Amino acid sequence: MHADDVRDRRRREREAVAVLVADPWPRTVQQRCLAVVDGATWEEFLAQRANRACRVLADVAARVERADRLSAARLHDLVLGGAERDDAVRRVAAAVAVAVSRRVGDPAEVAFAVRVLGVFCCASAAEVERCPCRRAVVERFGPRVAADKLARGLPERLAA
């Protein structure tokens, strides 16, 4: 890759990061999550360390992406299976994954929604440039498409 191409790619990634950190993006993600998650669980989710939460969400997204079917029970098993039920990160991920799956059903789109949560966590802690979820989205879609998809965030209506 040519040095100018690398600089251009990094510039586009920085621009995408700026969109994710500035309002209204974080507020919009939060509002959409609160349509499917109770306030107490959301507050527990926000209290988690961003890098720990994002690592969990990146792992969950990868497992969801590899799934062959996405029933609500299957999603709960993928997201919550083997974890303590009091893990707010996994409970929020499960609620968002089930809601998105009801609307879309595509494992890749459900995994993307879980990664949006990871980017949200990292953006809230000003760590989005090192965010594993953001990196996965950029690797999958390329910087331009990733920036557009992340800017849209979660589907407008999560709750039915």
JSON list of N, CA and C in Angstrom, two decimals, residues 2 11 37 46 60 68-69 79 81 86 99 111 113 116 121 133-134 136 139 148 159-160:
[
{"chain": "A", "resi": 2, "resn": "HIS", "atom": "N", "xyz": [0.57, 2.18, -0.82]},
{"chain": "A", "resi": 2, "resn": "HIS", "atom": "CA", "xyz": [1.33, 3.41, -0.96]},
{"chain": "A", "resi": 2, "resn": "HIS", "atom": "C", "xyz": [1.15, 4.28, 0.29]},
{"chain": "A", "resi": 11, "resn": "ARG", "atom": "N", "xyz": [-6.76, 9.14, 7.83]},
{"chain": "A", "resi": 11, "resn": "ARG", "atom": "CA", "xyz": [-7.55, 10.38, 7.92]},
{"chain": "A", "resi": 11, "resn": "ARG", "atom": "C", "xyz": [-9.04, 10.05, 7.93]},
{"chain": "A", "resi": 37, "resn": "VAL", "atom": "N", "xyz": [-33.80, -2.28, 27.02]},
{"chain": "A", "resi": 37, "resn": "VAL", "atom": "CA", "xyz": [-33.08, -2.59, 28.25]},
{"chain": "A", "resi": 37, "resn": "VAL", "atom": "C", "xyz": [-33.59, -1.68, 29.36]},
{"chain": "A", "resi": 46, "resn": "LEU", "atom": "N", "xyz": [-23.06, 0.86, 31.74]},
{"chain": "A", "resi": 46, "resn": "LEU", "atom": "CA", "xyz": [-22.22, 2.06, 31.64]},
{"chain": "A", "resi": 46, "resn": "LEU", "atom": "C", "xyz": [-21.10, 2.07, 32.68]},
{"chain": "A", "resi": 60, "resn": "VAL", "atom": "N", "xyz": [-18.64, -11.74, 21.61]},
{"chain": "A", "resi": 60, "resn": "VAL", "atom": "CA", "xyz": [-20.05, -12.07, 21.36]},
{"chain": "A", "resi": 60, "resn": "VAL", "atom": "C", "xyz": [-20.39, -11.86, 19.89]},
{"chain": "A", "resi": 68, "resn": "ASP", "atom": "N", "xyz": [-25.48, -20.20, 12.58]},
{"chain": "A", "resi": 68, "resn": "ASP", "atom": "CA", "xyz": [-26.22, -20.62, 11.41]},
{"chain": "A", "resi": 68, "resn": "ASP", "atom": "C", "xyz": [-27.70, -20.24, 11.49]},
{"chain": "A", "resi": 69, "resn": "ARG", "atom": "N", "xyz": [-28.20, -20.07, 12.69]},
{"chain": "A", "resi": 69, "resn": "ARG", "atom": "CA", "xyz": [-29.60, -19.64, 12.87]},
{"chain": "A", "resi": 69, "resn": "ARG", "atom": "C", "xyz": [-29.67, -18.71, 14.08]},
{"chain": "A", "resi": 79, "resn": "VAL", "atom": "N", "xyz": [-25.01, -15.40, 23.50]},
{"chain": "A", "resi": 79, "resn": "VAL", "atom": "CA", "xyz": [-24.58, -14.19, 24.21]},
{"chain": "A", "resi": 79, "resn": "VAL", "atom": "C", "xyz": [-24.37, -14.44, 25.69]},
{"chain": "A", "resi": 81, "resn": "GLY", "atom": "N", "xyz": [-24.60, -17.63, 27.27]},
{"chain": "A", "resi": 81, "resn": "GLY", "atom": "CA", "xyz": [-24.14, -18.97, 27.61]},
{"chain": "A", "resi": 81, "resn": "GLY", "atom": "C", "xyz": [-22.80, -19.00, 28.30]},
{"chain": "A", "resi": 86, "resn": "ASP", "atom": "N", "xyz": [-25.65, -12.09, 35.91]},
{"chain": "A", "resi": 86, "resn": "ASP", "atom": "CA", "xyz": [-25.62, -10.70, 36.39]},
{"chain": "A", "resi": 86, "resn": "ASP", "atom": "C", "xyz": [-24.63, -9.84, 35.60]},
{"chain": "A", "resi": 99, "resn": "ALA", "atom": "N", "xyz": [-33.53, -7.99, 19.71]},
{"chain": "A", "resi": 99, "resn": "ALA", "atom": "CA", "xyz": [-34.35, -6.96, 19.06]},
{"chain": "A", "resi": 99, "resn": "ALA", "atom": "C", "xyz": [-33.96, -6.78, 17.59]},
{"chain": "A", "resi": 111, "resn": "ALA", "atom": "N", "xyz": [-24.54, -9.13, 14.57]},
{"chain": "A", "resi": 111, "resn": "ALA", "atom": "CA", "xyz": [-23.17, -8.97, 15.07]},
{"chain": "A", "resi": 111, "resn": "ALA", "atom": "C", "xyz": [-22.73, -7.51, 14.96]},
{"chain": "A", "resi": 113, "resn": "ALA", "atom": "N", "xyz": [-24.67, -4.88, 15.18]},
{"chain": "A", "resi": 113, "resn": "ALA", "atom": "CA", "xyz": [-25.34, -4.15, 16.26]},
{"chain": "A", "resi": 113, "resn": "ALA", "atom": "C", "xyz": [-24.61, -4.34, 17.59]},
{"chain": "A", "resi": 116, "resn": "VAL", "atom": "N", "xyz": [-21.63, -2.18, 17.56]},
{"chain": "A", "resi": 116, "resn": "VAL", "atom": "CA", "xyz": [-21.98, -0.77, 17.81]},
{"chain": "A", "resi": 116, "resn": "VAL", "atom": "C", "xyz": [-21.94, -0.51, 19.32]},
{"chain": "A", "resi": 121, "resn": "CYS", "atom": "N", "xyz": [-19.08, 1.93, 23.94]},
{"chain": "A", "resi": 121, "resn": "CYS", "atom": "CA", "xyz": [-18.30, 1.85, 25.18]},
{"chain": "A", "resi": 121, "resn": "CYS", "atom": "C", "xyz": [-16.95, 2.54, 25.02]},
{"chain": "A", "resi": 133, "resn": "CYS", "atom": "N", "xyz": [-14.01, -3.55, 18.38]},
{"chain": "A", "resi": 133, "resn": "CYS", "atom": "CA", "xyz": [-15.25, -3.61, 17.61]},
{"chain": "A", "resi": 133, "resn": "CYS", "atom": "C", "xyz": [-15.19, -2.69, 16.39]},
{"chain": "A", "resi": 134, "resn": "ARG", "atom": "N", "xyz": [-14.64, -1.50, 16.56]},
{"chain": "A", "resi": 134, "resn": "ARG", "atom": "CA", "xyz": [-14.50, -0.58, 15.43]},
{"chain": "A", "resi": 134, "resn": "ARG", "atom": "C", "xyz": [-13.55, -1.16, 14.39]},
{"chain": "A", "resi": 136, "resn": "ALA", "atom": "N", "xyz": [-12.96, -4.29, 13.79]},
{"chain": "A", "resi": 136, "resn": "ALA", "atom": "CA", "xyz": [-13.63, -5.39, 13.09]},
{"chain": "A", "resi": 136, "resn": "ALA", "atom": "C", "xyz": [-14.58, -4.86, 12.02]},
{"chain": "A", "resi": 139, "resn": "GLU", "atom": "N", "xyz": [-12.44, -3.53, 9.14]},
{"chain": "A", "resi": 139, "resn": "GLU", "atom": "CA", "xyz": [-11.88, -4.65, 8.38]},
{"chain": "A", "resi": 139, "resn": "GLU", "atom": "C", "xyz": [-12.94, -5.29, 7.48]},
{"chain": "A", "resi": 148, "resn": "ASP", "atom": "N", "xyz": [-19.93, 5.12, 7.51]},
{"chain": "A", "resi": 148, "resn": "ASP", "atom": "CA", "xyz": [-21.36, 5.37, 7.26]},
{"chain": "A", "resi": 148, "resn": "ASP", "atom": "C", "xyz": [-22.23, 4.47, 8.12]},
{"chain": "A", "resi": 159, "resn": "ALA", "atom": "N", "xyz": [-37.40, -1.59, 19.67]},
{"chain": "A", "resi": 159, "resn": "ALA", "atom": "CA", "xyz": [-38.56, -2.23, 20.30]},
{"chain": "A", "resi": 159, "resn": "ALA", "atom": "C", "xyz": [-39.70, -2.31, 19.31]},
{"chain": "A", "resi": 160, "resn": "ALA", "atom": "N", "xyz": [-40.42, -3.43, 19.38]},
{"chain": "A", "resi": 160, "resn": "ALA", "atom": "CA", "xyz": [-41.58, -3.63, 18.48]},
{"chain": "A", "resi": 160, "resn": "ALA", "atom": "C", "xyz": [-42.79, -2.87, 18.99]}
]
